[in-house]
Amino acid sequence: MAFSKAQTQAIMHKDGPMMVLAGPGSGKTTVITHRVQYLTKEYGIDPGDILVITFTRAAAEEMRERYEALIGGGSRVTFGTFHSIFFRILKLAYRYTADNIVREEQQMQFVRELAQAGGLEPEDENEFAASILSEISSVKGERIALEHYYSKNCPDAVFRQLYAGYEEKMRRAGLIDFDDMMVLCLELFTERKDILSAWQRRYRYILIDEFQDINRLQYEIVRMLAKPEDNLFIVGDDDQSIYRFRGAKPEIMLGFERDYPGAGRILLDVNYRSTEEIVAPALRLIGENQKRFSKTIHTTGRHGKNVITKLWQDPGEENLAIAREIQLYLQSGVRPGDIAVLYRTNAGPRFLMEKLMEYNLPFRTRDTVPNLYEHWISRNILTYIRIAMGSRAREDILQVINRPKRYISRDAMPDETVSFEKMKAFYAEKDWIAERIESLEGDLRAIARMSPLAAVNYIRQGMGYDEYLIEYAAFRRMRPEELLETADELKESAAGFKTFDEWFAHIEAYKEELLRQAAQRRTETDAITLATMHSAKGLEFPIVYILDANEGITPHSRAMLDEDMEEERRLFYVAMTRAKTRLHVYAVRERYHKKAEVSRFVWEYLGRDGDSR
């Protein structure tokens, strides 16, 4: 196998710290596996002394398989994730077993129980629990003092209460999470130098893949483990550091040469994946970032079409165009599996999926795409409509009676079928609440006579539901637009139907079609890939579409600080560099009848100022 000069240098490196900057499609896995082979075969290093660390089990398994195929059999080289390596250390020191590792559903349940005990009623219960767990992980992984941490999801006092309650539940159950593994490992190595020394002798050569994804705690442990010889071989790309929300920061990689003044640096400067017409604009884009290693990346000389950048009127026109273009690609002989559509968040492809279903185009999603009609905002609005159509089920009334706040107690609804007359009688001595109930009855009578679109508008504006969303966003420390846009999506759907029965029939059919498609995708081997930009990392496709390249989407509306914007730019760079031969980047002029700005990233890769368009 022929290697480039840079690849050869990296493969032949023996002792001391080395940083390998590996851009997209530069053959980093090849370099890692061949370097391990070179260490054992040419330098006579005992395979048992070598540790290769990855971030996912799949990556570790792939690395092991490729290495064993290379040497023609099994090996004593250790391939594993940070968590698996750290747990192995703890298992020997403290006799932990797999039963001591908390399951994700247990973690979620702990937070849900704590929220309920604290009188919190988050609308998006599972999303709230997942967000709180992510923050708990950040506090542990970045070793932040709790009193100095400011929550992104709820008031600080609430977060501290949830954090303390979570830790107490974990302790009582005798459980540890992945972050605890790292904290315990660091404490063990700090307090027991004899144990640290034994593991240092065990792993004299350490190689780390995707080093840009490392967090502070993992780095501290690895630095301890690598001493005293510091045979630390790190491979990564600071331009592809996209997991800041997990504690990964490019600053760790950027500071590697400061931590190891004698470290070597090799740039794998050839992109074997993409054409020049894709690589050049992607480099123009990422060159706008300030905190990065400057790089000159070459291609193998392959040429193709320029990036196809198009501006559509609205998402409906954009999604229709994508479906039709993919249909033409397939008719020309392109396999569905050669095409990917990438987007910023997992809600991005909801309407595109409806269009792909309509055109009978096979697709699979790498992430769970939430059904719009099952979002809590949609459920609230649709429940109002069901009540207007005659439902008096207690569970329906309870869902919306205080959204917005009407100060009506559950005690006023003791029966499974609710009577508004009995409810008013319950509040006979509180005229102001009885008047609110009467006002609600009047609103429901009005909704019953409306079209779906008019009803959604009336619930949001006339009944104050949008104001409720704005208040809830303040509690969750979200931008109100993030919630209002979901309501806008529902409104857009409602506009296509004249009656509630037609609209509800569509919603039910869509749900059934999603289930059918999901079952089909489990057996479908050749399908279009729909993926978030995050989950597309590490993948490649001949043809890639980037959906909704608009301000507020990519970059995301939550990106307020310079470091957030640089991360968003890296994410767009990752998306662009998934493409091998064709890259389509699409934006819209308006979303839900509101003007939309083309993403700054589009103007950056085009090499133009957005103001001069």
mmCIF file of C-alpha atoms in Angstrom, residues 188-412:
data_model
loop_
_atom_site.group_PDB
_atom_site.id
_atom_site.type_symbol
_atom_site.label_atom_id
_atom_site.label_comp_id
_atom_site.label_asym_id
_atom_site.label_seq_id
_atom_site.Cartn_x
_atom_site.Cartn_y
_atom_site.Cartn_z
ATOM 1 C CA LEU A 188 -7.411 6.567 42.292
ATOM 2 C CA PHE A 189 -4.335 7.550 40.265
ATOM 3 C CA THR A 190 -3.789 10.638 42.449
ATOM 4 C CA GLU A 191 -4.026 8.776 45.761
ATOM 5 C CA ARG A 192 -2.492 5.403 44.801
ATOM 6 C CA LYS A 193 0.813 5.991 43.021
ATOM 7 C CA ASP A 194 1.521 2.241 43.123
ATOM 8 C CA ILE A 195 -1.625 1.498 41.084
ATOM 9 C CA LEU A 196 -0.843 4.335 38.672
ATOM 10 C CA SER A 197 2.707 3.004 38.227
ATOM 11 C CA ALA A 198 1.406 -0.488 37.441
ATOM 12 C CA TRP A 199 -0.868 0.835 34.684
ATOM 13 C CA GLN A 200 1.926 3.052 33.332
ATOM 14 C CA ARG A 201 4.098 -0.069 32.953
ATOM 15 C CA ARG A 202 1.139 -1.925 31.399
ATOM 16 C CA TYR A 203 0.573 0.636 28.617
ATOM 17 C CA ARG A 204 3.839 2.177 27.437
ATOM 18 C CA TYR A 205 2.493 3.304 24.045
ATOM 19 C CA ILE A 206 -0.849 5.130 23.881
ATOM 20 C CA LEU A 207 -2.608 6.146 20.656
ATOM 21 C CA ILE A 208 -5.776 8.266 20.742
ATOM 22 C CA ASP A 209 -8.154 8.638 17.798
ATOM 23 C CA GLU A 210 -10.391 11.728 17.319
ATOM 24 C CA PHE A 211 -8.370 13.571 19.943
ATOM 25 C CA GLN A 212 -10.264 16.805 19.265
ATOM 26 C CA ASP A 213 -13.256 15.234 21.078
ATOM 27 C CA ILE A 214 -11.414 14.752 24.397
ATOM 28 C CA ASN A 215 -12.586 16.579 27.521
ATOM 29 C CA ARG A 216 -10.491 18.013 30.336
ATOM 30 C CA LEU A 217 -10.956 15.089 32.749
ATOM 31 C CA GLN A 218 -10.095 12.438 30.133
ATOM 32 C CA TYR A 219 -7.002 14.420 29.150
ATOM 33 C CA GLU A 220 -5.762 14.692 32.749
ATOM 34 C CA ILE A 221 -6.058 10.930 33.249
ATOM 35 C CA VAL A 222 -4.344 10.123 29.936
ATOM 36 C CA ARG A 223 -1.469 12.478 30.775
ATOM 37 C CA MET A 224 -0.958 10.654 34.085
ATOM 38 C CA LEU A 225 -1.153 7.250 32.366
ATOM 39 C CA ALA A 226 1.393 8.208 29.677
ATOM 40 C CA LYS A 227 4.116 9.189 32.130
ATOM 41 C CA PRO A 228 7.027 8.900 32.520
ATOM 42 C CA GLU A 229 7.855 8.064 28.891
ATOM 43 C CA ASP A 230 5.092 10.228 27.349
ATOM 44 C CA ASN A 231 4.714 7.966 24.328
ATOM 45 C CA LEU A 232 1.444 9.686 23.495
ATOM 46 C CA PHE A 233 0.400 9.609 19.826
ATOM 47 C CA ILE A 234 -2.695 11.735 19.244
ATOM 48 C CA VAL A 235 -4.630 11.909 15.975
ATOM 49 C CA GLY A 236 -7.394 14.412 15.294
ATOM 50 C CA ASP A 237 -8.550 17.565 13.593
ATOM 51 C CA ASP A 238 -9.241 20.720 15.600
ATOM 52 C CA ASP A 239 -11.468 21.866 12.694
ATOM 53 C CA GLN A 240 -13.801 18.942 13.401
ATOM 54 C CA SER A 241 -14.245 19.562 17.134
ATOM 55 C CA ILE A 242 -18.059 19.689 17.372
ATOM 56 C CA TYR A 243 -18.916 18.315 20.811
ATOM 57 C CA ARG A 244 -18.456 21.353 23.068
ATOM 58 C CA PHE A 245 -21.799 20.494 24.674
ATOM 59 C CA ARG A 246 -20.123 17.300 25.965
ATOM 60 C CA GLY A 247 -17.094 19.162 27.279
ATOM 61 C CA ALA A 248 -14.874 18.616 24.219
ATOM 62 C CA LYS A 249 -12.920 21.749 23.361
ATOM 63 C CA PRO A 250 -10.403 22.374 20.569
ATOM 64 C CA GLU A 251 -8.332 24.367 23.084
ATOM 65 C CA ILE A 252 -7.062 21.064 24.550
ATOM 66 C CA MET A 253 -5.613 19.995 21.204
ATOM 67 C CA LEU A 254 -4.409 23.525 20.456
ATOM 68 C CA GLY A 255 -2.503 23.462 23.759
ATOM 69 C CA PHE A 256 -0.920 20.017 23.284
ATOM 70 C CA GLU A 257 2.458 21.415 22.180
ATOM 71 C CA ARG A 258 2.482 23.730 25.204
ATOM 72 C CA ASP A 259 1.877 20.729 27.492
ATOM 73 C CA TYR A 260 4.522 18.719 25.599
ATOM 74 C CA PRO A 261 7.165 21.215 24.374
ATOM 75 C CA GLY A 262 9.134 18.507 22.555
ATOM 76 C CA ALA A 263 6.144 17.064 20.723
ATOM 77 C CA GLY A 264 6.308 16.454 16.999
ATOM 78 C CA ARG A 265 3.587 17.660 14.629
ATOM 79 C CA ILE A 266 2.588 16.038 11.326
ATOM 80 C CA LEU A 267 -0.137 17.289 9.007
ATOM 81 C CA LEU A 268 -1.893 14.683 6.848
ATOM 82 C CA ASP A 269 -2.378 17.189 4.090
ATOM 83 C CA VAL A 270 -4.126 15.150 1.398
ATOM 84 C CA ASN A 271 -7.914 14.761 1.254
ATOM 85 C CA TYR A 272 -8.507 11.474 -0.581
ATOM 86 C CA ARG A 273 -12.308 11.810 -0.333
ATOM 87 C CA SER A 274 -13.516 15.003 -1.985
ATOM 88 C CA THR A 275 -12.957 16.894 -5.221
ATOM 89 C CA GLU A 276 -11.058 20.173 -5.385
ATOM 90 C CA GLU A 277 -14.362 22.009 -5.942
ATOM 91 C CA ILE A 278 -15.611 20.821 -2.544
ATOM 92 C CA VAL A 279 -12.359 21.075 -0.548
ATOM 93 C CA ALA A 280 -11.482 24.650 -1.603
ATOM 94 C CA PRO A 281 -14.785 26.277 -0.490
ATOM 95 C CA ALA A 282 -14.767 24.223 2.729
ATOM 96 C CA LEU A 283 -11.276 25.539 3.537
ATOM 97 C CA ARG A 284 -12.414 29.099 2.763
ATOM 98 C CA LEU A 285 -15.209 28.622 5.273
ATOM 99 C CA ILE A 286 -13.153 27.135 8.111
ATOM 100 C CA GLY A 287 -10.411 29.709 7.511
ATOM 101 C CA GLU A 288 -12.760 32.280 9.077
ATOM 102 C CA ASN A 289 -12.191 30.655 12.494
ATOM 103 C CA GLN A 290 -9.520 32.269 14.656
ATOM 104 C CA LYS A 291 -8.785 29.459 17.148
ATOM 105 C CA ARG A 292 -7.317 26.765 14.918
ATOM 106 C CA PHE A 293 -4.156 25.335 13.424
ATOM 107 C CA SER A 294 -3.623 26.866 9.990
ATOM 108 C CA LYS A 295 -3.561 24.121 7.361
ATOM 109 C CA THR A 296 -2.980 23.758 3.635
ATOM 110 C CA ILE A 297 -4.947 20.740 2.399
ATOM 111 C CA HIS A 298 -4.563 19.264 -1.083
ATOM 112 C CA THR A 299 -6.699 16.833 -3.058
ATOM 113 C CA THR A 300 -5.632 13.974 -5.282
ATOM 114 C CA GLY A 301 -6.362 16.204 -8.276
ATOM 115 C CA ARG A 302 -9.886 14.948 -8.922
ATOM 116 C CA HIS A 303 -12.274 17.566 -10.241
ATOM 117 C CA GLY A 304 -16.063 17.787 -10.314
ATOM 118 C CA LYS A 305 -18.919 20.242 -10.163
ATOM 119 C CA ASN A 306 -18.821 23.409 -8.071
ATOM 120 C CA VAL A 307 -20.886 23.450 -4.884
ATOM 121 C CA ILE A 308 -24.506 23.801 -6.023
ATOM 122 C CA THR A 309 -25.895 26.670 -3.929
ATOM 123 C CA LYS A 310 -29.594 27.482 -4.345
ATOM 124 C CA LEU A 311 -32.088 29.800 -2.676
ATOM 125 C CA TRP A 312 -35.725 28.674 -2.553
ATOM 126 C CA GLN A 313 -38.817 30.646 -1.619
ATOM 127 C CA ASP A 314 -39.800 28.522 1.398
ATOM 128 C CA PRO A 315 -39.262 25.043 2.914
ATOM 129 C CA GLY A 316 -42.138 23.602 0.848
ATOM 130 C CA GLU A 317 -40.421 24.575 -2.411
ATOM 131 C CA GLU A 318 -37.037 23.450 -1.049
ATOM 132 C CA ASN A 319 -38.277 19.999 0.003
ATOM 133 C CA LEU A 320 -40.128 19.465 -3.277
ATOM 134 C CA ALA A 321 -36.959 20.335 -5.218
ATOM 135 C CA ILE A 322 -34.861 17.895 -3.187
ATOM 136 C CA ALA A 323 -37.362 15.057 -3.683
ATOM 137 C CA ARG A 324 -37.511 15.674 -7.446
ATOM 138 C CA GLU A 325 -33.736 15.992 -7.791
ATOM 139 C CA ILE A 326 -33.135 12.772 -5.843
ATOM 140 C CA GLN A 327 -35.681 11.056 -8.081
ATOM 141 C CA LEU A 328 -33.673 12.209 -11.122
ATOM 142 C CA TYR A 329 -30.424 10.994 -9.546
ATOM 143 C CA LEU A 330 -31.944 7.547 -8.997
ATOM 144 C CA GLN A 331 -33.296 7.443 -12.547
ATOM 145 C CA SER A 332 -29.766 8.181 -13.800
ATOM 146 C CA GLY A 333 -28.421 5.122 -11.991
ATOM 147 C CA VAL A 334 -27.284 6.586 -8.645
ATOM 148 C CA ARG A 335 -27.948 4.257 -5.689
ATOM 149 C CA PRO A 336 -30.112 5.651 -2.863
ATOM 150 C CA GLY A 337 -27.321 4.766 -0.414
ATOM 151 C CA ASP A 338 -24.985 7.173 -2.222
ATOM 152 C CA ILE A 339 -27.114 10.169 -1.204
ATOM 153 C CA ALA A 340 -27.354 11.953 2.159
ATOM 154 C CA VAL A 341 -29.382 14.917 3.382
ATOM 155 C CA LEU A 342 -27.833 16.686 6.383
ATOM 156 C CA TYR A 343 -29.427 19.218 8.738
ATOM 157 C CA ARG A 344 -28.607 21.077 11.947
ATOM 158 C CA THR A 345 -31.136 19.560 14.394
ATOM 159 C CA ASN A 346 -33.194 16.379 14.423
ATOM 160 C CA ALA A 347 -36.399 18.365 13.758
ATOM 161 C CA GLY A 348 -34.934 19.584 10.457
ATOM 162 C CA PRO A 349 -36.263 16.923 8.046
ATOM 163 C CA ARG A 350 -39.867 16.557 9.276
ATOM 164 C CA PHE A 351 -41.538 18.009 6.177
ATOM 165 C CA LEU A 352 -38.869 16.582 3.856
ATOM 166 C CA MET A 353 -39.757 13.108 5.145
ATOM 167 C CA GLU A 354 -43.403 13.685 4.188
ATOM 168 C CA LYS A 355 -42.256 14.637 0.679
ATOM 169 C CA LEU A 356 -39.932 11.617 0.360
ATOM 170 C CA MET A 357 -42.808 9.356 1.450
ATOM 171 C CA GLU A 358 -45.049 10.998 -1.145
ATOM 172 C CA TYR A 359 -42.461 10.268 -3.861
ATOM 173 C CA ASN A 360 -41.915 6.732 -2.515
ATOM 174 C CA LEU A 361 -38.189 7.329 -2.076
ATOM 175 C CA PRO A 362 -36.460 4.924 0.380
ATOM 176 C CA PHE A 363 -34.701 6.639 3.284
ATOM 177 C CA ARG A 364 -33.318 5.910 6.724
ATOM 178 C CA THR A 365 -32.665 8.338 9.572
ATOM 179 C CA ARG A 366 -29.547 8.089 11.748
ATOM 180 C CA ASP A 367 -31.258 10.054 14.525
ATOM 181 C CA THR A 368 -34.720 9.872 16.020
ATOM 182 C CA VAL A 369 -36.788 12.443 14.143
ATOM 183 C CA PRO A 370 -39.592 13.644 16.404
ATOM 184 C CA ASN A 371 -43.104 13.451 14.982
ATOM 185 C CA LEU A 372 -44.307 17.075 14.837
ATOM 186 C CA TYR A 373 -47.815 16.047 15.846
ATOM 187 C CA GLU A 374 -46.521 14.346 19.008
ATOM 188 C CA HIS A 375 -44.547 17.377 20.202
ATOM 189 C CA TRP A 376 -46.016 18.696 23.458
ATOM 190 C CA ILE A 377 -46.901 22.042 21.838
ATOM 191 C CA SER A 378 -48.787 20.259 19.054
ATOM 192 C CA ARG A 379 -50.481 17.980 21.586
ATOM 193 C CA ASN A 380 -51.699 20.993 23.575
ATOM 194 C CA ILE A 381 -53.121 22.768 20.520
ATOM 195 C CA LEU A 382 -54.693 19.608 19.082
ATOM 196 C CA THR A 383 -56.206 18.833 22.498
ATOM 197 C CA TYR A 384 -57.870 22.249 22.559
ATOM 198 C CA ILE A 385 -59.393 21.403 19.188
ATOM 199 C CA ARG A 386 -60.560 17.962 20.380
ATOM 200 C CA ILE A 387 -62.285 19.601 23.354
ATOM 201 C CA ALA A 388 -63.898 22.133 21.004
ATOM 202 C CA MET A 389 -65.164 19.162 18.951
ATOM 203 C CA GLY A 390 -66.839 17.714 22.066
ATOM 204 C CA SER A 391 -64.296 15.801 24.125
ATOM 205 C CA ARG A 392 -64.778 16.155 27.868
ATOM 206 C CA ALA A 393 -62.229 13.511 28.884
ATOM 207 C CA ARG A 394 -60.538 14.507 32.127
ATOM 208 C CA GLU A 395 -57.051 13.783 30.722
ATOM 209 C CA ASP A 396 -57.730 16.188 27.817
ATOM 210 C CA ILE A 397 -59.012 18.971 30.047
ATOM 211 C CA LEU A 398 -56.145 18.543 32.531
ATOM 212 C CA GLN A 399 -53.615 18.830 29.718
ATOM 213 C CA VAL A 400 -54.618 22.361 28.705
ATOM 214 C CA ILE A 401 -56.753 23.877 31.451
ATOM 215 C CA ASN A 402 -53.829 25.911 32.863
ATOM 216 C CA ARG A 403 -52.033 26.566 29.579
ATOM 217 C CA PRO A 404 -52.235 29.553 29.824
ATOM 218 C CA LYS A 405 -52.675 29.831 33.594
ATOM 219 C CA ARG A 406 -56.304 29.915 34.712
ATOM 220 C CA TYR A 407 -55.651 28.804 38.327
ATOM 221 C CA ILE A 408 -58.077 25.891 38.055
ATOM 222 C CA SER A 409 -57.399 22.992 40.429
ATOM 223 C CA ARG A 410 -57.540 19.274 39.632
ATOM 224 C CA ASP A 411 -59.995 19.037 42.529
ATOM 225 C CA ALA A 412 -62.567 20.857 40.387
#
